[in-house]
Short mmCIF file of C-alpha atoms and ligand atoms in Angstrom, two decimals:
data_model
loop_
_atom_site.label_atom_id
_atom_site.label_comp_id
_atom_site.label_asym_id
_atom_site.label_seq_id
_atom_site.Cartn_x
_atom_site.Cartn_y
_atom_site.Cartn_z
CA MET A 1 117.87 62.99 93.95
CA PRO A 2 119.64 65.66 95.92
CA ALA A 3 117.73 68.80 96.71
CA GLN A 4 118.40 71.95 94.85
CA ILE A 5 117.88 74.10 97.85
CA GLY A 6 117.27 73.54 101.73
CA VAL A 7 115.16 75.81 103.74
CA THR A 8 115.75 75.90 107.52
CA GLY A 9 113.20 77.83 109.54
CA LEU A 10 109.68 76.70 108.62
CA ALA A 11 107.38 79.16 110.26
CA VAL A 12 105.02 80.98 108.03
CA MET A 13 107.49 82.65 105.73
CA GLY A 14 110.06 79.74 105.40
CA ALA A 15 107.19 77.11 104.89
CA ASN A 16 105.56 79.20 102.21
CA LEU A 17 108.90 79.91 100.48
CA ALA A 18 109.83 76.22 100.52
CA ARG A 19 106.31 75.30 99.05
CA ASN A 20 106.78 77.97 96.43
CA PHE A 21 110.19 76.40 95.46
CA ALA A 22 108.60 72.87 95.28
CA ARG A 23 105.52 74.09 93.36
CA ASN A 24 108.11 75.49 90.74
CA GLY A 25 109.63 72.11 90.32
CA TYR A 26 112.54 72.27 92.59
CA THR A 27 113.45 69.65 95.10
CA VAL A 28 113.48 71.19 98.56
CA ALA A 29 115.03 69.90 101.78
CA LEU A 30 113.11 70.82 104.93
CA HIS A 31 114.58 71.68 108.22
CA ASN A 32 113.32 73.33 111.39
CA ARG A 33 114.82 73.43 114.97
CA SER A 34 111.87 71.69 116.20
CA VAL A 35 110.86 68.83 113.92
CA ALA A 36 107.09 69.19 114.55
CA LYS A 37 107.04 72.12 112.16
CA THR A 38 108.71 70.18 109.38
CA ASP A 39 106.27 67.28 109.95
CA ALA A 40 103.26 69.72 109.95
CA LEU A 41 104.33 71.19 106.66
CA LEU A 42 104.77 67.77 105.08
CA ALA A 43 101.49 66.54 106.44
CA ALA A 44 99.65 69.55 105.12
CA HIS A 45 101.44 70.12 101.86
CA GLY A 46 103.79 67.38 101.20
CA ASP A 47 102.01 66.41 98.00
CA GLU A 48 102.71 69.81 96.34
CA GLY A 49 106.16 68.85 95.09
CA ASP A 50 109.43 67.07 95.95
CA PHE A 51 110.42 67.48 99.57
CA ILE A 52 113.21 65.99 101.65
CA ARG A 53 112.53 65.65 105.31
CA THR A 54 115.47 66.12 107.54
CA GLU A 55 115.87 66.52 111.24
CA THR A 56 119.35 67.66 111.82
CA MET A 57 121.67 70.18 110.03
CA GLU A 58 123.94 67.34 109.00
CA GLU A 59 121.05 65.60 107.23
CA LEU A 60 120.11 69.00 105.57
CA VAL A 61 123.55 69.69 104.35
CA ALA A 62 124.00 65.99 103.15
CA SER A 63 120.76 66.20 101.18
CA LEU A 64 121.98 69.11 98.97
CA GLU A 65 123.43 69.21 95.50
CA VAL A 66 126.69 70.95 95.16
CA PRO A 67 127.17 74.03 95.36
CA ARG A 68 124.89 73.76 98.30
CA ARG A 69 122.30 76.51 98.69
CA VAL A 70 120.82 76.76 102.22
CA MET A 71 118.09 79.37 102.94
CA ILE A 72 117.75 80.57 106.47
CA MET A 73 114.27 81.72 107.41
CA VAL A 74 114.47 82.07 111.14
CA LYS A 75 113.78 85.13 113.41
CA ALA A 76 116.15 87.98 112.52
CA GLY A 77 119.02 88.71 114.96
CA GLY A 78 120.80 86.17 117.10
CA PRO A 79 118.93 83.19 115.73
CA VAL A 80 120.55 83.86 112.32
CA ASP A 81 124.04 83.83 113.77
CA SER A 82 123.39 80.70 115.69
CA VAL A 83 122.11 78.87 112.45
CA ILE A 84 124.98 80.14 110.57
CA ASP A 85 127.37 78.93 113.30
CA SER A 86 126.00 75.36 113.07
CA LEU A 87 126.01 75.28 109.16
CA VAL A 88 129.40 76.56 108.56
CA PRO A 89 131.52 73.49 109.74
CA LEU A 90 129.36 71.40 107.51
CA LEU A 91 129.71 73.34 104.32
CA GLU A 92 132.40 73.66 101.66
CA GLU A 93 133.93 76.36 99.63
CA GLY A 94 131.59 77.77 97.03
CA ASP A 95 128.41 76.79 98.95
CA ILE A 96 125.82 79.44 99.42
CA ILE A 97 124.01 80.46 102.61
CA ILE A 98 121.06 82.72 102.01
CA ASP A 99 119.36 84.75 104.74
CA GLY A 100 115.71 85.52 103.61
CA GLY A 101 114.69 87.09 106.84
CA ASN A 102 114.30 90.82 107.76
CA SER A 103 117.98 91.19 108.98
CA ASN A 104 119.50 94.46 109.51
CA PHE A 105 121.90 95.22 106.49
CA GLN A 106 124.79 95.90 108.74
CA ASP A 107 124.47 92.37 110.18
CA THR A 108 124.47 91.01 106.60
CA ARG A 109 127.55 93.03 105.67
CA ARG A 110 129.25 91.67 108.81
CA ARG A 111 128.23 88.02 108.02
CA GLU A 112 129.07 88.27 104.45
CA ALA A 113 132.54 89.61 105.17
CA ALA A 114 133.20 86.78 107.89
CA LEU A 115 131.95 84.01 105.52
CA ALA A 116 133.81 85.22 102.61
CA THR A 117 137.08 84.56 104.42
CA LYS A 118 135.96 80.84 104.60
CA GLY A 119 135.16 80.84 100.81
CA LEU A 120 131.49 80.64 101.57
CA HIS A 121 128.97 82.97 99.79
CA PHE A 122 126.43 84.63 102.06
CA VAL A 123 123.49 86.27 100.37
CA GLY A 124 121.15 88.63 102.31
CA VAL A 125 117.92 88.51 100.39
CA GLY A 126 115.06 90.99 101.06
CA VAL A 127 111.74 89.09 100.65
CA SER A 128 108.54 91.34 100.61
CA GLY A 129 104.87 90.29 100.15
CA GLY A 130 104.07 88.76 103.58
CA GLU A 131 102.85 85.22 104.04
CA GLU A 132 100.80 85.14 100.80
CA GLY A 133 103.61 86.58 98.83
CA ALA A 134 106.06 84.08 99.95
CA LEU A 135 103.85 81.20 98.62
CA LEU A 136 102.38 82.86 95.40
CA GLY A 137 105.38 84.99 94.33
CA PRO A 138 107.12 87.58 96.47
CA SER A 139 109.29 90.54 95.30
CA ILE A 140 112.82 89.49 95.98
CA MET A 141 115.76 91.59 96.70
CA PRO A 142 119.11 89.61 96.72
CA GLY A 143 122.46 91.03 97.70
CA GLY A 144 125.82 89.06 98.13
CA SER A 145 128.31 88.48 95.30
CA LYS A 146 127.49 88.56 91.62
CA GLU A 147 128.86 84.92 91.42
CA SER A 148 126.49 83.76 93.94
CA TYR A 149 123.62 85.17 92.06
CA ASP A 150 124.64 83.15 88.93
CA ALA A 151 124.03 80.10 91.03
CA LEU A 152 120.90 81.31 92.86
CA GLY A 153 119.26 83.96 90.97
CA PRO A 154 117.35 81.84 88.48
CA MET A 155 115.61 79.93 91.09
CA LEU A 156 114.65 83.07 93.05
CA GLU A 157 113.49 84.68 89.72
CA LYS A 158 111.32 81.62 89.02
CA ILE A 159 109.60 81.74 92.35
CA SER A 160 109.18 85.59 92.25
CA ALA A 161 106.13 87.64 91.37
CA LYS A 162 106.00 88.56 87.75
CA ALA A 163 105.18 92.16 86.52
CA ILE A 164 102.62 92.90 83.90
CA ASP A 165 105.20 92.61 81.20
CA GLY A 166 106.29 89.17 82.57
CA ALA A 167 109.63 90.43 84.02
CA PRO A 168 110.48 88.65 87.35
CA CYS A 169 110.17 90.96 90.50
CA CYS A 170 113.81 89.91 91.35
CA ALA A 171 117.02 91.09 90.30
CA TRP A 172 120.48 91.18 91.92
CA ILE A 173 120.78 94.43 93.80
CA SER A 174 124.53 94.77 94.59
CA THR A 175 127.07 93.36 96.90
CA ASP A 176 126.95 92.35 100.62
CA GLY A 177 124.05 93.86 102.45
CA ALA A 178 122.44 95.84 99.62
CA GLY A 179 119.46 93.55 99.20
CA HIS A 180 118.57 93.72 102.82
CA PHE A 181 119.19 97.64 102.72
CA VAL A 182 116.73 97.93 99.66
CA LYS A 183 114.12 95.77 101.47
CA MET A 184 114.47 98.02 104.51
CA VAL A 185 113.96 101.15 102.43
CA HIS A 186 110.99 99.39 100.79
CA ASN A 187 109.52 99.00 104.30
CA GLY A 188 110.30 102.57 105.14
CA ILE A 189 108.22 103.77 102.08
CA GLU A 190 105.57 101.31 103.17
CA TYR A 191 105.36 103.22 106.43
CA ALA A 192 105.00 106.53 104.61
CA ASP A 193 102.51 104.99 102.05
CA MET A 194 100.13 103.85 104.91
CA GLN A 195 100.63 107.16 106.84
CA VAL A 196 99.42 109.21 104.00
CA ILE A 197 96.44 106.92 103.49
CA GLY A 198 95.69 107.40 107.25
CA GLU A 199 95.91 111.14 106.85
CA ALA A 200 93.58 111.18 103.87
CA TYR A 201 91.17 108.93 105.73
CA ASP A 202 91.35 111.38 108.79
CA LEU A 203 90.67 114.41 106.69
CA LEU A 204 87.78 112.77 104.86
CA ARG A 205 86.34 111.70 108.20
CA THR A 206 86.77 114.90 110.20
CA GLY A 207 86.58 117.40 107.53
CA ALA A 208 84.05 115.96 105.01
CA GLY A 209 82.26 113.64 107.66
CA LEU A 210 82.51 110.70 105.40
CA GLU A 211 81.93 107.48 107.29
CA PRO A 212 84.03 104.51 106.69
CA ALA A 213 81.76 102.66 104.24
CA ALA A 214 81.44 105.85 102.09
CA GLN A 215 85.11 106.15 102.22
CA ALA A 216 85.63 102.59 101.09
CA LYS A 217 83.90 103.46 97.73
CA ILE A 218 86.10 106.55 97.33
CA PHE A 219 89.27 104.46 97.84
CA GLU A 220 87.89 101.90 95.48
CA GLU A 221 87.53 104.62 92.85
CA TRP A 222 90.89 105.98 93.61
CA ASN A 223 92.41 102.58 93.01
CA LYS A 224 91.39 102.77 89.43
CA GLY A 225 93.58 105.94 88.76
CA GLU A 226 97.02 107.05 89.44
CA LEU A 227 96.96 106.02 93.04
CA ALA A 228 96.24 102.34 92.01
CA SER A 229 98.08 100.14 94.41
CA PHE A 230 97.89 97.29 96.69
CA LEU A 231 97.65 99.46 99.88
CA ILE A 232 94.69 101.53 98.52
CA GLU A 233 92.99 98.48 97.40
CA ILE A 234 93.12 96.94 100.95
CA THR A 235 92.17 100.35 102.47
CA ALA A 236 88.92 99.97 100.68
CA GLU A 237 88.53 96.45 102.03
CA VAL A 238 89.23 97.43 105.62
CA LEU A 239 87.05 100.52 105.60
CA ALA A 240 84.10 98.54 104.05
CA HIS A 241 84.35 95.96 106.81
CA THR A 242 81.80 95.79 109.53
CA ASP A 243 82.61 94.29 113.04
CA ALA A 244 80.52 91.20 113.56
CA LYS A 245 80.43 91.77 117.36
CA THR A 246 79.24 95.43 117.48
CA GLY A 247 77.85 96.15 114.00
CA GLU A 248 80.27 99.14 113.92
CA PRO A 249 82.75 99.84 111.29
CA LEU A 250 85.74 97.58 112.14
CA VAL A 251 88.01 100.55 111.94
CA ASP A 252 86.19 102.21 114.71
CA VAL A 253 86.66 99.31 117.17
CA ILE A 254 90.47 98.89 116.46
CA VAL A 255 92.74 100.50 119.09
CA ASP A 256 94.32 103.75 117.37
CA SER A 257 97.84 102.68 118.35
CA ALA A 258 100.03 101.41 115.50
CA GLY A 259 102.54 98.69 115.99
CA GLN A 260 105.93 98.44 114.42
CA LYS A 261 108.50 95.74 114.11
CA GLY A 262 111.57 97.83 113.45
CA THR A 263 112.41 98.12 109.85
CA GLY A 264 110.86 101.74 109.64
CA ARG A 265 113.03 102.71 112.61
CA TRP A 266 116.18 101.21 110.91
CA THR A 267 115.28 103.12 107.73
CA VAL A 268 115.37 106.36 109.66
CA GLN A 269 118.38 105.57 111.67
CA SER A 270 120.23 104.78 108.57
CA GLY A 271 118.81 107.93 106.76
CA LEU A 272 120.31 109.87 109.49
CA ASP A 273 123.64 108.24 109.31
CA LEU A 274 123.56 109.11 105.47
CA GLY A 275 122.35 112.62 106.09
CA SER A 276 119.45 111.73 103.81
CA PRO A 277 116.34 113.89 104.22
CA ILE A 278 113.62 111.20 104.49
CA SER A 279 111.26 113.29 106.31
CA ALA A 280 108.11 111.52 105.06
CA ILE A 281 109.47 108.11 106.45
CA ALA A 282 110.62 109.56 109.61
CA GLU A 283 107.31 111.50 110.19
CA SER A 284 105.55 108.09 109.68
CA VAL A 285 107.57 106.34 112.07
CA PHE A 286 107.09 109.23 114.58
CA ALA A 287 103.21 109.24 113.88
CA ARG A 288 103.29 105.53 115.00
CA GLY A 289 105.20 106.47 118.05
CA LEU A 290 102.74 109.10 119.04
CA SER A 291 99.79 106.95 118.29
CA SER A 292 101.19 104.54 120.90
CA GLN A 293 101.63 106.95 123.60
CA ARG A 294 98.07 106.36 124.66
CA GLU A 295 98.30 107.52 128.37
CA MET A 296 99.95 110.75 127.30
CA ARG A 297 97.44 111.44 124.62
CA ALA A 298 94.61 110.94 127.07
CA ILE A 299 96.12 113.70 129.16
CA GLY A 300 96.60 115.76 126.07
CA GLN A 301 92.80 115.49 125.31
CA GLU A 302 92.16 117.09 128.68
CA VAL A 303 94.67 119.81 128.98
CA LEU A 304 95.37 121.04 125.40
CA ALA A 305 93.54 123.69 123.61
CA GLY A 306 92.48 123.29 120.07
CA HIS A 307 91.37 126.71 118.66
CA GLU A 308 90.42 125.08 115.42
CA ILE A 309 89.41 127.54 112.76
CA ALA A 310 86.06 126.81 111.11
CA VAL A 311 86.65 126.33 107.39
CA GLU A 312 84.12 126.03 104.57
CA LEU A 313 85.26 123.01 102.61
CA ASP A 314 85.65 123.41 98.93
CA GLU A 315 83.27 121.26 96.94
CA ASN A 316 86.43 119.57 95.46
CA PHE A 317 87.65 118.58 98.86
CA VAL A 318 87.67 114.89 98.34
CA GLU A 319 89.49 115.35 94.99
CA ASP A 320 91.93 117.78 96.61
CA VAL A 321 92.68 115.14 99.35
CA ARG A 322 93.35 112.54 96.47
CA GLN A 323 95.76 115.00 94.85
CA ALA A 324 97.53 115.76 98.32
CA LEU A 325 97.81 111.99 98.85
CA PHE A 326 99.35 111.42 95.51
CA ALA A 327 101.77 114.38 95.77
CA SER A 328 102.81 113.15 99.29
CA LYS A 329 103.24 109.74 98.06
CA LEU A 330 105.46 110.78 95.29
CA VAL A 331 107.59 112.60 97.74
CA SER A 332 107.99 109.62 100.04
CA TYR A 333 109.14 107.58 97.00
CA ALA A 334 111.51 110.28 95.91
CA GLN A 335 112.96 110.51 99.35
CA GLY A 336 113.44 106.63 99.69
CA LEU A 337 115.04 106.45 96.25
CA ASP A 338 117.31 109.43 97.06
CA MET A 339 118.43 107.53 100.15
CA LEU A 340 119.30 104.57 98.14
CA THR A 341 121.56 106.81 95.97
CA SER A 342 123.25 108.02 98.99
CA ALA A 343 123.68 104.58 100.32
CA GLY A 344 125.05 103.35 96.85
CA VAL A 345 127.94 106.04 97.33
CA GLU A 346 128.59 105.29 101.03
CA TYR A 347 128.73 101.59 100.78
CA ASN A 348 129.96 101.24 97.29
CA TRP A 349 126.95 99.54 95.74
CA GLU A 350 125.94 100.12 92.15
CA LEU A 351 122.27 100.50 92.83
CA LYS A 352 120.10 100.64 89.63
CA LEU A 353 116.93 102.50 90.58
CA ASP A 354 115.06 101.37 87.45
CA GLU A 355 115.57 97.69 88.29
CA ILE A 356 114.74 98.27 91.93
CA ALA A 357 111.57 100.18 91.08
CA SER A 358 110.79 97.44 88.49
CA LEU A 359 110.99 94.62 91.09
CA TRP A 360 108.63 96.42 93.37
CA ARG A 361 105.95 96.58 90.62
CA GLU A 362 104.45 93.34 91.98
CA GLY A 363 104.62 90.92 94.86
CA CYS A 364 105.54 93.42 97.55
CA ILE A 365 103.38 95.51 99.90
CA ILE A 366 104.21 98.78 98.14
CA ARG A 367 103.28 97.45 94.64
CA ALA A 368 101.56 100.28 92.73
CA ALA A 369 100.90 101.39 89.18
CA LEU A 370 103.12 104.33 89.90
CA LEU A 371 106.24 102.05 89.93
CA ALA A 372 105.97 101.38 86.22
CA ASP A 373 106.55 105.19 85.63
CA ILE A 374 109.24 105.35 88.27
CA THR A 375 111.00 102.38 86.48
CA LYS A 376 110.67 104.39 83.08
CA ALA A 377 111.94 107.66 84.70
CA TYR A 378 115.27 105.76 85.94
CA ALA A 379 115.43 103.69 82.57
CA ALA A 380 115.99 107.01 80.77
CA ASP A 381 119.37 107.86 79.30
CA GLU A 382 119.34 110.85 81.52
CA LYS A 383 118.65 109.80 84.97
CA PRO A 384 116.95 112.43 87.20
CA ALA A 385 118.88 113.52 90.26
CA ASN A 386 115.65 113.28 92.21
CA LEU A 387 112.49 111.43 91.11
CA LEU A 388 110.51 114.71 91.31
CA PHE A 389 112.75 116.11 88.57
CA ALA A 390 111.77 113.47 86.02
CA PRO A 391 109.50 115.55 83.55
CA ALA A 392 106.50 113.25 84.10
CA PHE A 393 106.66 113.52 87.82
CA ALA A 394 107.51 117.20 87.82
CA GLU A 395 104.41 117.77 85.88
CA ALA A 396 102.11 115.48 88.02
CA ILE A 397 103.24 117.23 91.13
CA ALA A 398 102.74 120.55 89.56
CA THR A 399 99.19 119.44 88.77
CA ALA A 400 98.62 118.37 92.19
CA LEU A 401 100.34 121.36 94.03
CA PRO A 402 97.33 123.79 94.43
CA ALA A 403 95.20 121.03 95.87
CA TRP A 404 98.08 120.02 98.16
CA ARG A 405 98.53 123.36 99.52
CA ARG A 406 94.86 123.82 100.03
CA VAL A 407 94.61 120.53 101.87
CA VAL A 408 97.57 121.18 104.20
CA ALA A 409 96.17 124.60 104.95
CA THR A 410 92.71 123.21 105.65
CA ALA A 411 94.16 120.52 107.91
CA VAL A 412 96.08 122.90 110.02
CA GLN A 413 92.96 125.16 110.47
CA MET A 414 90.87 122.12 111.30
CA GLY A 415 93.49 120.70 113.74
CA VAL A 416 93.94 117.50 112.02
CA PRO A 417 97.47 116.30 112.09
CA VAL A 418 98.97 115.64 108.63
CA PRO A 419 102.62 115.13 109.37
CA VAL A 420 103.49 113.49 106.05
CA PHE A 421 101.22 115.65 103.81
CA SER A 422 102.83 118.78 105.46
CA SER A 423 106.39 117.79 105.68
CA SER A 424 106.35 116.47 102.18
CA LEU A 425 105.13 119.73 101.04
CA ALA A 426 107.95 121.44 103.07
CA TYR A 427 110.54 119.13 101.42
CA TYR A 428 109.07 120.06 97.97
CA ASP A 429 109.26 123.64 98.67
CA GLY A 430 112.76 123.26 100.24
CA LEU A 431 113.85 121.59 96.96
CA ARG A 432 112.64 124.42 94.81
CA ARG A 433 113.57 127.42 96.80
CA LYS A 434 116.28 129.61 95.71
CA ARG A 435 117.62 130.59 99.14
CA LEU A 436 117.09 128.65 102.38
CA PRO A 437 117.40 129.86 105.80
CA ALA A 438 120.41 127.65 106.14
CA ALA A 439 122.49 130.79 105.48
CA LEU A 440 121.34 132.11 108.81
CA THR A 441 122.02 128.81 110.39
CA GLN A 442 125.51 128.89 109.17
CA GLY A 443 125.90 132.48 110.62
CA LEU A 444 124.55 131.39 113.87
CA ARG A 445 126.94 128.36 114.06
CA ASP A 446 129.90 130.62 113.23
CA LEU A 447 128.92 133.03 116.00
CA PHE A 448 128.61 130.57 118.80
CA GLY A 449 131.10 127.87 117.69
CA ALA A 450 133.39 129.49 115.04
CA HIS A 451 132.16 126.81 112.66
CA THR A 452 132.87 128.96 109.57
CA TYR A 453 130.75 129.59 106.54
CA ASN A 454 131.33 129.71 102.68
CA ARG A 455 130.49 132.87 100.80
CA ILE A 456 128.52 133.14 97.70
CA ASP A 457 131.04 135.27 95.93
CA THR A 458 134.45 133.69 96.98
CA GLU A 459 135.95 130.17 97.37
CA GLY A 460 136.99 129.05 100.90
CA SER A 461 135.79 129.09 104.39
CA PHE A 462 135.48 132.30 106.44
CA HIS A 463 134.92 133.31 110.08
CA THR A 464 133.64 136.54 111.34
CA GLN A 465 135.45 137.59 114.66
CA TRP A 466 132.21 138.03 116.44
CA SER A 467 133.65 138.73 119.98
CA GLY A 468 136.29 141.14 118.45
CA ASP A 469 136.10 143.87 115.85
CA LYS A 470 133.76 141.63 113.63
CA THR A 471 136.17 141.57 110.76
CA GLU A 472 136.06 138.52 108.61
CA ILE A 473 139.03 136.18 108.28
CA GLU A 474 139.73 133.31 105.97
CA ALA A 475 139.60 130.12 107.86
CA GLU A 476 142.13 127.28 107.33
CA ASP A 477 139.66 124.50 107.62
CA THR A 478 136.08 123.91 108.57
CA HIS A 479 135.28 122.58 112.20
P1 NBP B 1 109.60 84.05 112.81
O1 NBP B 1 110.35 85.40 112.70
O2 NBP B 1 108.47 83.90 113.77
O3 NBP B 1 110.74 82.94 113.52
C1 NBP B 1 110.24 81.63 113.68
C2 NBP B 1 111.25 80.67 113.24
O4 NBP B 1 112.61 81.03 113.77
C3 NBP B 1 110.90 79.20 113.58
O5 NBP B 1 111.23 78.46 112.42
C4 NBP B 1 111.84 78.96 114.79
O6 NBP B 1 112.05 77.63 115.15
C5 NBP B 1 113.12 79.64 114.31
N1 NBP B 1 114.09 79.98 115.37
C6 NBP B 1 114.08 80.84 116.42
BR1 NBP B 1 112.69 81.91 116.81
N2 NBP B 1 115.24 80.82 117.10
C7 NBP B 1 116.01 79.93 116.50
C8 NBP B 1 117.30 79.47 116.86
N3 NBP B 1 118.07 79.96 117.82
N4 NBP B 1 117.82 78.51 115.95
C9 NBP B 1 117.10 77.95 115.02
N5 NBP B 1 115.81 78.38 114.70
C10 NBP B 1 115.37 79.40 115.50
O7 NBP B 1 109.21 83.43 111.54
P2 NBP B 1 108.48 84.20 110.20
O8 NBP B 1 107.48 84.97 110.60
O9 NBP B 1 108.44 83.08 109.21
O10 NBP B 1 109.68 85.15 109.59
C11 NBP B 1 110.97 84.64 109.23
C12 NBP B 1 111.85 85.81 108.80
O11 NBP B 1 111.16 86.40 107.67
C13 NBP B 1 111.84 86.94 109.94
O12 NBP B 1 113.16 87.50 109.72
C14 NBP B 1 110.87 87.83 109.45
O13 NBP B 1 111.17 89.12 109.90
C15 NBP B 1 110.86 87.77 107.89
N6 NBP B 1 109.71 88.22 107.15
C16 NBP B 1 108.57 88.02 107.73
C17 NBP B 1 107.36 88.39 107.02
C18 NBP B 1 106.00 88.21 107.46
O14 NBP B 1 105.11 88.58 106.84
N7 NBP B 1 105.81 87.35 108.59
C19 NBP B 1 107.56 89.13 105.74
C20 NBP B 1 108.87 89.30 105.30
C21 NBP B 1 109.87 88.87 106.01
P3 NBP B 1 111.11 76.87 115.99
O15 NBP B 1 109.91 76.45 115.32
O16 NBP B 1 111.96 75.63 116.54
O17 NBP B 1 110.86 77.79 117.21
#
């Protein structure tokens, strides 16, 4: 029997996705550049379903039913192009190449356009959930043509995670690179989610003197309420863990320098290109950057003054921190979703934010109870222009606001850096403020660069003749 899908690239992610397809009843053709990985997979898990072992691309392609579906699970970047190059001469019109790695969405757009001219479908698929998710059910974000989704979607939906209502955590996102774009923004939100957890931990440790084990219990409690999420759950697990070697909390023996593989950086770069104010995600990426400047930080510890201000902590400090964490988390989701809206306009994608929030409900790293409410907010007839404007969220953030302000003020006094708690609050205040100092910015731009400004009382662009008699003239166009 021919295989319904082929997987090439059998490192952790490819191997687990191949097993997931097989466990769901599909016949899966296996291929890896070095045959040893294929054989290792078959030796360890060959009895989990129907696999076809192949050694060459020719064998892989020959083993597939038509239209052929080949999933590439190799390292993002050049390796994806080289696998595509070796596949293309072997395929026929209507066949589907799927890239399930963390590819940059611009690469996906380029590849999709190039392969479309050959009559081939190229589907960039965002896959979230790590190694375990790939095996047990990830959250899946496929882009590419709608037609390709008809031939591929049911299989992806079958292997995906299922939400509490049974809905698959997989839906067609939109054309070309939309799937990889949405996965990238998912990862950006993940950065912010982890950063706000870190800020809460730091405040509880420095401010309230709560040791990791005590905090583990707090996070466990928080995981039962509106913060319920995978990341809060595993925070409790990490904080509760004692290092076998030293007997110290594990978190105390881990070097405080956060790594990154690039999707957070891509999100910020893309946010800048779109003019999208994703400050929470950007601050999270910058916070990781600062953490990894260890030599510079060592000097900073020696030469920089602190002048912390002693603060008497409110007896509700822990609850205040919880609320600040929740409000900041809401802002990072709001910013990420707003960026999706901007991208939809820029790249001509019809992004359905309710479906996207829905497929993040399970399987992925940012899965959270909150996503069910976000889904509801965007499924409403009247879609909010910003997540924070949806009545349920406007109310939730209003409830958290006094605590959020207290926590940010306290953190500043204590000298605890809370870049996302504070920048999210600034974003919130920026959104609701009647007048922003951008009016002054425009005045300055007009003075030094004749960039012109608009008036609140008249249509058109204007310029004040700053170096002359300071009369105002109407400008032809903006510079
Ligand atoms: P890796 O990203 O570590 O890539 C290893 C695979 O790429 C091996 O199968 C290797 O073949 C193959 N490969 C390389 Br490297 N260069 C190649 C080339 N020029 N031609 C053909 N094959 C080549 O694997 P992974 O961690 O399983 O991740 C796969 C993709 O999924 C990546 O894009 C990753 O970012 C993404 N992803 C990973 C996770 C995660 O949690 N790890 C989560 C979500 C997405 P070889 O065996 O012959 O060297």
